[in-house]
PDB file of C-alpha atoms in Angstrom:
ATOM      1  CA  MET A 294      -3.855  59.660 -78.383  1.00  0.00           C
ATOM      2  CA  ALA A 295      -7.021  57.579 -78.539  1.00  0.00           C
ATOM      3  CA  VAL A 296      -8.426  56.460 -75.204  1.00  0.00           C
ATOM      4  CA  PRO A 297      -8.965  52.671 -74.967  1.00  0.00           C
ATOM      5  CA  GLY A 298     -12.611  51.669 -74.870  1.00  0.00           C
ATOM      6  CA  ALA A 299     -12.174  49.931 -71.506  1.00  0.00           C
ATOM      7  CA  LEU A 300     -11.102  53.258 -69.960  1.00  0.00           C
ATOM      8  CA  LYS A 301     -13.379  55.500 -72.010  1.00  0.00           C
ATOM      9  CA  TYR A 302     -16.477  53.697 -70.723  1.00  0.00           C
ATOM     10  CA  ALA A 303     -15.088  52.836 -67.296  1.00  0.00           C
ATOM     11  CA  PHE A 304     -17.537  55.299 -65.763  1.00  0.00           C
ATOM     12  CA  ALA A 305     -20.355  52.937 -66.740  1.00  0.00           C
ATOM     13  CA  TRP A 306     -19.166  49.592 -65.444  1.00  0.00           C
ATOM     14  CA  LEU A 307     -17.641  51.133 -62.317  1.00  0.00           C
ATOM     15  CA  LEU A 308     -21.028  52.510 -61.198  1.00  0.00           C
ATOM     16  CA  PRO A 309     -22.508  49.155 -60.074  1.00  0.00           C
ATOM     17  CA  LEU A 310     -19.227  48.247 -58.382  1.00  0.00           C
ATOM     18  CA  VAL A 311     -19.350  51.425 -56.282  1.00  0.00           C
ATOM     19  CA  SER A 312     -22.995  50.700 -55.452  1.00  0.00           C
ATOM     20  CA  ALA A 313     -22.439  47.034 -54.532  1.00  0.00           C
ATOM     21  CA  PHE A 314     -19.315  47.530 -52.421  1.00  0.00           C
ATOM     22  CA  THR A 315     -20.835  50.523 -50.619  1.00  0.00           C
ATOM     23  CA  TRP A 316     -23.880  48.433 -49.707  1.00  0.00           C
ATOM     24  CA  LEU A 317     -21.824  45.409 -48.676  1.00  0.00           C
ATOM     25  CA  GLY A 318     -19.353  47.553 -46.715  1.00  0.00           C
ATOM     26  CA  MET A 319     -22.191  49.264 -44.852  1.00  0.00           C
ATOM     27  CA  LEU A 320     -23.809  45.938 -43.918  1.00  0.00           C
ATOM     28  CA  LEU A 321     -20.520  44.464 -42.718  1.00  0.00           C
ATOM     29  CA  ALA A 322     -19.692  47.580 -40.694  1.00  0.00           C
ATOM     30  CA  MET A 323     -23.083  47.501 -38.969  1.00  0.00           C
ATOM     31  CA  LEU A 324     -22.820  43.770 -38.269  1.00  0.00           C
ATOM     32  CA  ILE A 325     -19.263  44.073 -36.925  1.00  0.00           C
ATOM     33  CA  VAL A 326     -20.214  46.961 -34.624  1.00  0.00           C
ATOM     34  CA  TRP A 327     -23.159  44.980 -33.247  1.00  0.00           C
ATOM     35  CA  GLU A 328     -20.870  41.985 -32.708  1.00  0.00           C
ATOM     36  CA  VAL A 329     -18.079  44.014 -31.077  1.00  0.00           C
ATOM     37  CA  GLU A 330     -20.518  45.734 -28.730  1.00  0.00           C
ATOM     38  CA  GLY A 331     -21.591  42.336 -27.424  1.00  0.00           C
ATOM     39  CA  HIS A 332     -24.981  41.936 -29.133  1.00  0.00           C
ATOM     40  CA  PRO A 333     -26.737  44.824 -27.338  1.00  0.00           C
ATOM     41  CA  HIS A 334     -30.510  44.785 -26.988  1.00  0.00           C
ATOM     42  CA  TYR A 335     -31.708  47.973 -28.658  1.00  0.00           C
ATOM     43  CA  PRO A 336     -34.898  49.813 -27.623  1.00  0.00           C
ATOM     44  CA  SER A 337     -36.541  49.019 -30.973  1.00  0.00           C
ATOM     45  CA  MET A 338     -36.108  45.273 -30.434  1.00  0.00           C
ATOM     46  CA  SER A 339     -38.865  43.115 -28.977  1.00  0.00           C
ATOM     47  CA  ARG A 340     -38.472  41.512 -25.550  1.00  0.00           C
ATOM     48  CA  ASN A 341     -37.559  38.006 -26.759  1.00  0.00           C
ATOM     49  CA  GLN A 342     -35.495  39.197 -29.733  1.00  0.00           C
ATOM     50  CA  HIS A 343     -31.771  38.436 -29.572  1.00  0.00           C
ATOM     51  CA  ILE A 344     -30.715  39.072 -33.190  1.00  0.00           C
ATOM     52  CA  ALA A 345     -30.920  42.688 -34.313  1.00  0.00           C
ATOM     53  CA  TYR A 346     -32.540  43.741 -37.548  1.00  0.00           C
ATOM     54  CA  ILE A 347     -30.496  45.945 -39.842  1.00  0.00           C
ATOM     55  CA  SER A 348     -33.036  48.637 -39.044  1.00  0.00           C
ATOM     56  CA  ASP A 349     -32.467  48.199 -35.293  1.00  0.00           C
ATOM     57  CA  ILE A 350     -28.765  48.915 -35.680  1.00  0.00           C
ATOM     58  CA  GLY A 351     -29.454  51.697 -38.183  1.00  0.00           C
ATOM     59  CA  ALA A 352     -31.768  53.454 -35.726  1.00  0.00           C
ATOM     60  CA  GLN A 353     -28.974  53.919 -33.175  1.00  0.00           C
ATOM     61  CA  GLY A 354     -25.542  55.534 -33.331  1.00  0.00           C
ATOM     62  CA  LEU A 355     -24.859  54.233 -36.826  1.00  0.00           C
ATOM     63  CA  LYS A 356     -27.858  56.013 -38.315  1.00  0.00           C
ATOM     64  CA  PRO A 357     -25.659  58.530 -40.268  1.00  0.00           C
ATOM     65  CA  LEU A 358     -23.757  55.586 -41.791  1.00  0.00           C
ATOM     66  CA  PHE A 359     -27.042  53.839 -42.600  1.00  0.00           C
ATOM     67  CA  ILE A 360     -28.479  56.902 -44.370  1.00  0.00           C
ATOM     68  CA  ALA A 361     -25.249  57.659 -46.260  1.00  0.00           C
ATOM     69  CA  GLY A 362     -24.817  54.027 -47.323  1.00  0.00           C
ATOM     70  CA  CYS A 363     -28.404  53.743 -48.582  1.00  0.00           C
ATOM     71  CA  CYS A 364     -28.125  57.015 -50.514  1.00  0.00           C
ATOM     72  CA  VAL A 365     -24.808  56.162 -52.200  1.00  0.00           C
ATOM     73  CA  THR A 366     -25.928  52.613 -53.011  1.00  0.00           C
ATOM     74  CA  THR A 367     -29.194  53.567 -54.668  1.00  0.00           C
ATOM     75  CA  VAL A 368     -27.952  56.701 -56.443  1.00  0.00           C
ATOM     76  CA  PHE A 369     -25.096  54.812 -58.093  1.00  0.00           C
ATOM     77  CA  LEU A 370     -27.432  51.919 -58.925  1.00  0.00           C
ATOM     78  CA  ASP A 371     -29.872  54.309 -60.604  1.00  0.00           C
ATOM     79  CA  LEU A 372     -26.961  55.835 -62.519  1.00  0.00           C
ATOM     80  CA  SER A 373     -26.178  52.291 -63.684  1.00  0.00           C
ATOM     81  CA  PHE A 374     -29.756  51.988 -64.977  1.00  0.00           C
ATOM     82  CA  ALA A 375     -29.470  55.334 -66.784  1.00  0.00           C
ATOM     83  CA  SER A 376     -26.062  54.431 -68.256  1.00  0.00           C
ATOM     84  CA  GLU A 377     -27.393  51.121 -69.545  1.00  0.00           C
ATOM     85  CA  ARG A 378     -30.302  52.910 -71.245  1.00  0.00           C
ATOM     86  CA  TRP A 379     -27.991  55.530 -72.774  1.00  0.00           C
ATOM     87  CA  LEU A 380     -25.422  52.986 -73.992  1.00  0.00           C
ATOM     88  CA  ARG A 381     -28.145  50.930 -75.669  1.00  0.00           C
ATOM     89  CA  HIS A 382     -29.578  54.069 -77.252  1.00  0.00           C
ATOM     90  CA  THR A 383     -26.169  55.073 -78.658  1.00  0.00           C
ATOM     91  CA  GLY A 384     -25.422  51.529 -79.832  1.00  0.00           C
ATOM     92  CA  ARG A 385     -22.503  50.894 -77.509  1.00  0.00           C
ATOM     93  CA  LEU A 386     -24.477  47.995 -76.027  1.00  0.00           C
ATOM     94  CA  ALA A 387     -26.941  45.686 -77.791  1.00  0.00           C
ATOM     95  CA  LYS A 388     -29.376  48.209 -79.219  1.00  0.00           C
ATOM     96  CA  ASN A 389     -33.116  48.274 -78.547  1.00  0.00           C
ATOM     97  CA  LEU A 390     -34.613  47.600 -81.983  1.00  0.00           C
ATOM     98  CA  GLY A 391     -38.274  47.980 -81.034  1.00  0.00           C
ATOM     99  CA  LYS A 392     -40.480  50.320 -79.050  1.00  0.00           C
ATOM    100  CA  ALA A 393     -41.521  47.558 -76.665  1.00  0.00           C
ATOM    101  CA  GLU A 394     -37.928  47.076 -75.472  1.00  0.00           C
ATOM    102  CA  LYS A 395     -37.537  50.806 -74.855  1.00  0.00           C
ATOM    103  CA  VAL A 396     -40.817  50.928 -72.925  1.00  0.00           C
ATOM    104  CA  LEU A 397     -39.730  47.975 -70.761  1.00  0.00           C
ATOM    105  CA  SER A 398     -36.420  49.721 -70.064  1.00  0.00           C
ATOM    106  CA  ILE A 399     -38.165  52.945 -69.050  1.00  0.00           C
ATOM    107  CA  PHE A 400     -40.532  51.081 -66.711  1.00  0.00           C
ATOM    108  CA  SER A 401     -37.576  49.317 -65.103  1.00  0.00           C
ATOM    109  CA  ILE A 402     -35.987  52.701 -64.386  1.00  0.00           C
ATOM    110  CA  ILE A 403     -39.229  54.105 -62.961  1.00  0.00           C
ATOM    111  CA  PHE A 404     -39.639  51.221 -60.512  1.00  0.00           C
ATOM    112  CA  ALA A 405     -35.937  51.364 -59.633  1.00  0.00           C
ATOM    113  CA  VAL A 406     -36.387  55.017 -58.678  1.00  0.00           C
ATOM    114  CA  ALA A 407     -39.379  53.979 -56.547  1.00  0.00           C
ATOM    115  CA  GLY A 408     -37.175  51.396 -54.825  1.00  0.00           C
ATOM    116  CA  THR A 409     -34.531  54.085 -54.313  1.00  0.00           C
ATOM    117  CA  CYS A 410     -37.037  56.351 -52.604  1.00  0.00           C
ATOM    118  CA  GLY A 411     -38.134  53.461 -50.405  1.00  0.00           C
ATOM    119  CA  LEU A 412     -34.609  52.607 -49.220  1.00  0.00           C
ATOM    120  CA  ILE A 413     -33.556  56.203 -48.557  1.00  0.00           C
ATOM    121  CA  LEU A 414     -36.771  57.025 -46.717  1.00  0.00           C
ATOM    122  CA  LEU A 415     -36.685  53.874 -44.554  1.00  0.00           C
ATOM    123  CA  SER A 416     -33.180  54.822 -43.438  1.00  0.00           C
ATOM    124  CA  ILE A 417     -34.392  58.307 -42.457  1.00  0.00           C
ATOM    125  CA  PHE A 418     -37.669  57.239 -40.832  1.00  0.00           C
ATOM    126  CA  ASP A 419     -36.119  54.638 -38.529  1.00  0.00           C
ATOM    127  CA  THR A 420     -37.920  51.744 -36.946  1.00  0.00           C
ATOM    128  CA  LEU A 421     -37.581  53.204 -33.437  1.00  0.00           C
ATOM    129  CA  HIS A 422     -39.382  56.518 -33.991  1.00  0.00           C
ATOM    130  CA  HIS A 423     -41.476  55.768 -37.114  1.00  0.00           C
ATOM    131  CA  PRO A 424     -42.165  51.999 -37.153  1.00  0.00           C
ATOM    132  CA  HIS A 425     -45.202  52.086 -39.474  1.00  0.00           C
ATOM    133  CA  LEU A 426     -43.623  54.438 -42.006  1.00  0.00           C
ATOM    134  CA  HIS A 427     -40.441  52.393 -41.861  1.00  0.00           C
ATOM    135  CA  ASP A 428     -42.282  49.162 -42.709  1.00  0.00           C
ATOM    136  CA  GLY A 429     -44.132  50.857 -45.562  1.00  0.00           C
ATOM    137  CA  PHE A 430     -40.906  52.177 -47.085  1.00  0.00           C
ATOM    138  CA  LEU A 431     -39.307  48.741 -46.664  1.00  0.00           C
ATOM    139  CA  LEU A 432     -42.124  47.253 -48.742  1.00  0.00           C
ATOM    140  CA  LEU A 433     -41.663  49.989 -51.367  1.00  0.00           C
ATOM    141  CA  PHE A 434     -37.931  49.259 -51.525  1.00  0.00           C
ATOM    142  CA  ILE A 435     -38.280  45.519 -52.037  1.00  0.00           C
ATOM    143  CA  ALA A 436     -41.286  45.700 -54.392  1.00  0.00           C
ATOM    144  CA  GLY A 437     -39.763  48.512 -56.447  1.00  0.00           C
ATOM    145  CA  TYR A 438     -36.546  46.677 -57.253  1.00  0.00           C
ATOM    146  CA  VAL A 439     -38.198  43.286 -57.756  1.00  0.00           C
ATOM    147  CA  ILE A 440     -40.717  44.726 -60.258  1.00  0.00           C
ATOM    148  CA  SER A 441     -37.885  46.657 -61.920  1.00  0.00           C
ATOM    149  CA  ALA A 442     -35.950  43.394 -62.304  1.00  0.00           C
ATOM    150  CA  ILE A 443     -39.004  41.761 -63.901  1.00  0.00           C
ATOM    151  CA  PHE A 444     -39.145  44.489 -66.559  1.00  0.00           C
ATOM    152  CA  ILE A 445     -35.413  44.144 -67.198  1.00  0.00           C
ATOM    153  CA  CYS A 446     -35.771  40.382 -67.676  1.00  0.00           C
ATOM    154  CA  ALA A 447     -38.583  40.994 -70.164  1.00  0.00           C
ATOM    155  CA  GLU A 448     -36.412  43.498 -72.041  1.00  0.00           C
ATOM    156  CA  TYR A 449     -33.427  41.136 -72.136  1.00  0.00           C
ATOM    157  CA  GLN A 450     -35.612  38.279 -73.334  1.00  0.00           C
ATOM    158  CA  ARG A 451     -36.640  40.382 -76.335  1.00  0.00           C
ATOM    159  CA  LEU A 452     -33.064  41.530 -76.941  1.00  0.00           C
ATOM    160  CA  GLY A 453     -31.953  37.906 -76.930  1.00  0.00           C
ATOM    161  CA  VAL A 454     -34.199  37.199 -79.916  1.00  0.00           C
ATOM    162  CA  HIS A 455     -32.180  39.613 -82.079  1.00  0.00           C
ATOM    163  CA  PHE A 456     -28.759  39.180 -80.450  1.00  0.00           C
ATOM    164  CA  ARG A 457     -28.498  35.424 -80.026  1.00  0.00           C
ATOM    165  CA  GLN A 458     -24.718  35.626 -80.320  1.00  0.00           C
ATOM    166  CA  HIS A 459     -24.483  37.671 -77.092  1.00  0.00           C
ATOM    167  CA  ALA A 460     -24.094  35.148 -74.287  1.00  0.00           C
ATOM    168  CA  VAL A 461     -23.914  38.000 -71.765  1.00  0.00           C
ATOM    169  CA  LEU A 462     -27.614  38.762 -72.327  1.00  0.00           C
ATOM    170  CA  ARG A 463     -28.582  35.197 -71.448  1.00  0.00           C
ATOM    171  CA  LEU A 464     -26.251  35.203 -68.449  1.00  0.00           C
ATOM    172  CA  SER A 465     -27.643  38.480 -67.123  1.00  0.00           C
ATOM    173  CA  PHE A 466     -31.222  37.339 -67.759  1.00  0.00           C
ATOM    174  CA  TRP A 467     -30.794  34.159 -65.709  1.00  0.00           C
ATOM    175  CA  MET A 468     -28.916  35.985 -62.945  1.00  0.00           C
ATOM    176  CA  LYS A 469     -31.689  38.559 -62.596  1.00  0.00           C
ATOM    177  CA  LEU A 470     -34.358  35.884 -62.795  1.00  0.00           C
ATOM    178  CA  ALA A 471     -32.606  34.012 -59.985  1.00  0.00           C
ATOM    179  CA  PHE A 472     -32.605  37.242 -57.966  1.00  0.00           C
ATOM    180  CA  ILE A 473     -36.348  37.700 -58.512  1.00  0.00           C
ATOM    181  CA  ILE A 474     -37.183  34.158 -57.421  1.00  0.00           C
ATOM    182  CA  ALA A 475     -34.840  34.195 -54.416  1.00  0.00           C
ATOM    183  CA  GLU A 476     -35.851  37.654 -53.253  1.00  0.00           C
ATOM    184  CA  VAL A 477     -39.571  36.928 -53.484  1.00  0.00           C
ATOM    185  CA  ILE A 478     -39.214  33.672 -51.526  1.00  0.00           C
ATOM    186  CA  LEU A 479     -36.981  35.284 -48.901  1.00  0.00           C
ATOM    187  CA  ALA A 480     -39.197  38.367 -48.575  1.00  0.00           C
ATOM    188  CA  ILE A 481     -42.323  36.242 -48.080  1.00  0.00           C
ATOM    189  CA  THR A 482     -40.526  34.136 -45.476  1.00  0.00           C
ATOM    190  CA  PHE A 483     -39.264  37.274 -43.738  1.00  0.00           C
ATOM    191  CA  ALA A 484     -42.742  38.813 -43.594  1.00  0.00           C
ATOM    192  CA  ALA A 485     -44.386  35.563 -42.439  1.00  0.00           C
ATOM    193  CA  THR A 486     -41.923  35.011 -39.588  1.00  0.00           C
ATOM    194  CA  ALA A 487     -42.083  38.676 -38.545  1.00  0.00           C
ATOM    195  CA  PHE A 488     -45.888  38.637 -38.325  1.00  0.00           C
ATOM    196  CA  ASP A 489     -45.702  35.318 -36.475  1.00  0.00           C
ATOM    197  CA  SER A 490     -43.534  36.968 -33.803  1.00  0.00           C
ATOM    198  CA  GLN A 491     -40.507  34.859 -34.730  1.00  0.00           C
ATOM    199  CA  GLN A 492     -38.312  37.944 -34.619  1.00  0.00           C
ATOM    200  CA  ASN A 493     -34.950  36.177 -34.482  1.00  0.00           C
ATOM    201  CA  VAL A 494     -35.746  34.100 -37.563  1.00  0.00           C
ATOM    202  CA  ALA A 495     -37.131  37.155 -39.348  1.00  0.00           C
ATOM    203  CA  ALA A 496     -33.977  39.130 -38.520  1.00  0.00           C
ATOM    204  CA  VAL A 497     -31.792  36.445 -40.096  1.00  0.00           C
ATOM    205  CA  PHE A 498     -33.894  36.485 -43.267  1.00  0.00           C
ATOM    206  CA  GLU A 499     -33.699  40.297 -43.419  1.00  0.00           C
ATOM    207  CA  TRP A 500     -29.894  40.099 -43.428  1.00  0.00           C
ATOM    208  CA  VAL A 501     -30.031  37.437 -46.153  1.00  0.00           C
ATOM    209  CA  VAL A 502     -32.396  39.577 -48.277  1.00  0.00           C
ATOM    210  CA  ALA A 503     -29.967  42.495 -47.978  1.00  0.00           C
ATOM    211  CA  LEU A 504     -26.980  40.357 -48.970  1.00  0.00           C
ATOM    212  CA  VAL A 505     -28.831  38.935 -51.987  1.00  0.00           C
ATOM    213  CA  PHE A 506     -29.475  42.518 -53.093  1.00  0.00           C
ATOM    214  CA  THR A 507     -25.676  42.915 -53.352  1.00  0.00           C
ATOM    215  CA  PHE A 508     -25.643  40.083 -55.879  1.00  0.00           C
ATOM    216  CA  TYR A 509     -28.364  41.824 -57.900  1.00  0.00           C
ATOM    217  CA  VAL A 510     -26.418  45.091 -58.047  1.00  0.00           C
ATOM    218  CA  LEU A 511     -23.342  43.235 -59.332  1.00  0.00           C
ATOM    219  CA  THR A 512     -25.328  41.842 -62.270  1.00  0.00           C
ATOM    220  CA  PHE A 513     -25.216  45.349 -63.765  1.00  0.00           C
ATOM    221  CA  PHE A 514     -21.443  45.113 -63.903  1.00  0.00           C
ATOM    222  CA  VAL A 515     -21.987  42.146 -66.234  1.00  0.00           C
ATOM    223  CA  ASP A 516     -24.416  44.248 -68.307  1.00  0.00           C
ATOM    224  CA  LEU A 517     -22.200  47.321 -68.653  1.00  0.00           C
ATOM    225  CA  LEU A 518     -18.777  45.723 -69.097  1.00  0.00           C
ATOM    226  CA  PRO A 519     -19.359  44.903 -72.819  1.00  0.00           C
ATOM    227  CA  ALA A 520     -19.504  48.674 -73.469  1.00  0.00           C
ATOM    228  CA  ALA A 521     -15.688  48.547 -73.425  1.00  0.00           C
ATOM    229  CA  ARG A 522     -15.713  46.336 -76.526  1.00  0.00           C
ATOM    230  CA  SER A 523     -15.289  48.196 -79.801  1.00  0.00           C
ATOM    231  CA  THR A 524     -16.947  45.376 -81.777  1.00  0.00           C
ATOM    232  CA  GLN A 525     -20.389  46.040 -80.317  1.00  0.00           C
ATOM    233  CA  GLU A 526     -21.302  48.870 -82.689  1.00  0.00           C
ATOM    234  CA  SER A 527     -20.575  46.776 -85.786  1.00  0.00           C
ATOM    235  CA  THR A 528     -22.658  43.934 -84.327  1.00  0.00           C
ATOM    236  CA  ASN A 529     -25.574  46.322 -83.826  1.00  0.00           C
ATOM    237  CA  MET A 530     -25.334  47.440 -87.457  1.00  0.00           C
ATOM    238  CA  GLU A 531     -25.289  43.854 -88.694  1.00  0.00           C
ATOM    239  CA  VAL A 532     -28.394  42.954 -86.669  1.00  0.00           C
ATOM    240  CA  LEU A 533     -30.143  46.153 -87.717  1.00  0.00           C
ATOM    241  CA  HIS A 534     -29.465  45.436 -91.396  1.00  0.00           C
ATOM    242  CA  MET A 535     -30.712  41.872 -90.988  1.00  0.00           C
ATOM    243  CA  LYS A 536     -33.913  43.141 -89.374  1.00  0.00           C
ATOM    244  CA  GLU A 537     -34.401  45.699 -92.162  1.00  0.00           C
ATOM    245  CA  ALA A 538     -33.798  42.971 -94.745  1.00  0.00           C
ATOM    246  CA  GLU A 539     -36.401  40.732 -93.093  1.00  0.00           C
ATOM    247  CA  ASP A 540     -38.880  43.600 -93.030  1.00  0.00           C
ATOM    248  CA  GLY A 541     -38.116  44.295 -96.682  1.00  0.00           C
ATOM    249  CA  VAL A 542     -38.744  40.679 -97.668  1.00  0.00           C
ATOM    250  CA  GLY A 543     -42.067  40.807 -95.852  1.00  0.00           C
ATOM    251  CA  MET A 544     -43.076  43.936 -97.718  1.00  0.00           C
ATOM    252  CA  MET A 545     -42.065  42.388-101.029  1.00  0.00           C
ATOM    253  CA  GLU A 546     -44.085  39.262-100.319  1.00  0.00           C
ATOM    254  CA  GLY A 547     -47.041  41.398 -99.305  1.00  0.00           C
ATOM    255  CA  ASN A 548     -46.861  43.370-102.523  1.00  0.00           C
ATOM    256  CA  GLY A 549     -46.037  40.365-104.716  1.00  0.00           C
ATOM    257  CA  TYR A 550     -49.556  39.887-106.038  1.00  0.00           C
ATOM    258  CA  ALA A 551     -49.895  43.529-107.088  1.00  0.00           C
ATOM    259  CA  ALA A 552     -46.454  43.516-108.657  1.00  0.00           C
ATOM    260  CA  ASN A 553     -47.151  40.360-110.642  1.00  0.00           C
ATOM    261  CA  GLY A 554     -50.507  41.675-111.772  1.00  0.00           C
ATOM    262  CA  HIS A 555     -48.888  44.913-112.935  1.00  0.00           C
ATOM    263  CA  ALA A 556     -46.206  43.007-114.833  1.00  0.00           C
ATOM    264  CA  ASN A 557     -48.718  40.689-116.456  1.00  0.00           C
ATOM    265  CA  GLY A 558     -50.791  43.652-117.549  1.00  0.00           C
ATOM    266  CA  ASN A 559     -47.774  45.290-119.133  1.00  0.00           C
ATOM    267  CA  ALA A 560     -46.823  42.075-120.878  1.00  0.00           C
ATOM    268  CA  TYR A 561     -50.318  41.761-122.294  1.00  0.00           C
ATOM    269  CA  ALA A 562     -50.205  45.328-123.543  1.00  0.00           C
ATOM    270  CA  MET A 563     -46.796  44.813-125.121  1.00  0.00           C
ATOM    271  CA  GLY A 564     -47.926  41.605-126.760  1.00  0.00           C
ATOM    272  CA  ALA A 565     -51.022  43.259-128.114  1.00  0.00           C
ATOM    273  CA  ALA A 566     -48.968  46.172-129.391  1.00  0.00           C
ATOM    274  CA  GLY A 567     -46.781  43.767-131.273  1.00  0.00           C
ATOM    275  CA  SER A 568     -49.854  42.373-132.995  1.00  0.00           C
ATOM    276  CA  GLU A 569     -51.537  44.932-135.169  1.00  0.00           C
ATOM    277  CA  GLY A 570     -50.445  47.801-132.919  1.00  0.00           C
ATOM    278  CA  VAL A 571     -53.282  47.275-130.489  1.00  0.00           C
ATOM    279  CA  GLY A 572     -52.451  48.740-127.118  1.00  0.00           C
ATOM    280  CA  THR A 573     -50.200  51.472-128.518  1.00  0.00           C
ATOM    281  CA  GLY A 574     -52.930  53.945-129.112  1.00  0.00           C
ATOM    282  CA  GLN A 575     -52.352  53.755-132.900  1.00  0.00           C
ATOM    283  CA  TYR A 576     -54.638  51.337-134.671  1.00  0.00           C
ATOM    284  CA  ARG A 577     -53.540  50.192-138.110  1.00  0.00           C
ATOM    285  CA  PRO A 578     -56.201  48.567-140.249  1.00  0.00           C
ATOM    286  CA  PRO A 579     -55.269  45.358-142.064  1.00  0.00           C
ATOM    287  CA  ALA A 580     -53.860  45.800-145.549  1.00  0.00           C
ATOM    288  CA  SER A 581     -56.318  45.179-148.408  1.00  0.00           C
ATOM    289  CA  SER A 582     -55.740  42.073-150.464  1.00  0.00           C
ATOM    290  CA  ASN A 583     -55.860  42.026-154.308  1.00  0.00           C
ATOM    291  CA  PHE A 584     -57.846  39.249-155.828  1.00  0.00           C
TER     292      PHE A 584
END
């Protein structure tokens, strides 16, 4: 019995859901524990700080949860990136028709892996025992995924040129673009308030940055869900044939002058051959006239 497409490719669109809900569940668990414990002042917090950073909570008893949550979140997100690349390569999603789109996709994966390394390492090197390393890995995490999102937006913009009928590409593009703008603004605000010793304000913005990242992960569910549609492969073939036809027309127009010149030359030769056999290689002299 044939397996429905929605189930056959469920592994793909379930990956970002696992990643997003793991991340959100970890954040909520850490926040609830901090609330239930009565807002404790951790050793990694500054003297006038009353709101804990995620990293402050993750450096204490919940450190195993913090590490496990970061690992599961990023590994499943990277698997979502890899699945998206594979499904486009096989034609189950809107296919990359040019080398530039494939290069953009590869760069997005590379920077996503960099962001993965940043998040996992910042959870291991906590802010209490390794504050400088922790801050460096935090920067790597945010920058890695923001730059990765920029490359994805560039790829989707190019895909949208060929697949204008796919509204999901436009939707995903604008969702990721909104993530880039929001995350950059929030990250700058977070860094500015942290360096200005406004730790409570900075802590609030760190929680907001983390929650916005959940929204970004869920955008990959939107990307991968169309893989369950059986009509996608036929759409890819139609677009590919249209592109080949356009390329063929361009080649014909480019070679039009040579083709016309060749045809005109043949016509001249044929016309000359019809008149006194010139052009056939057999010259017949005119018949003599009797006077």
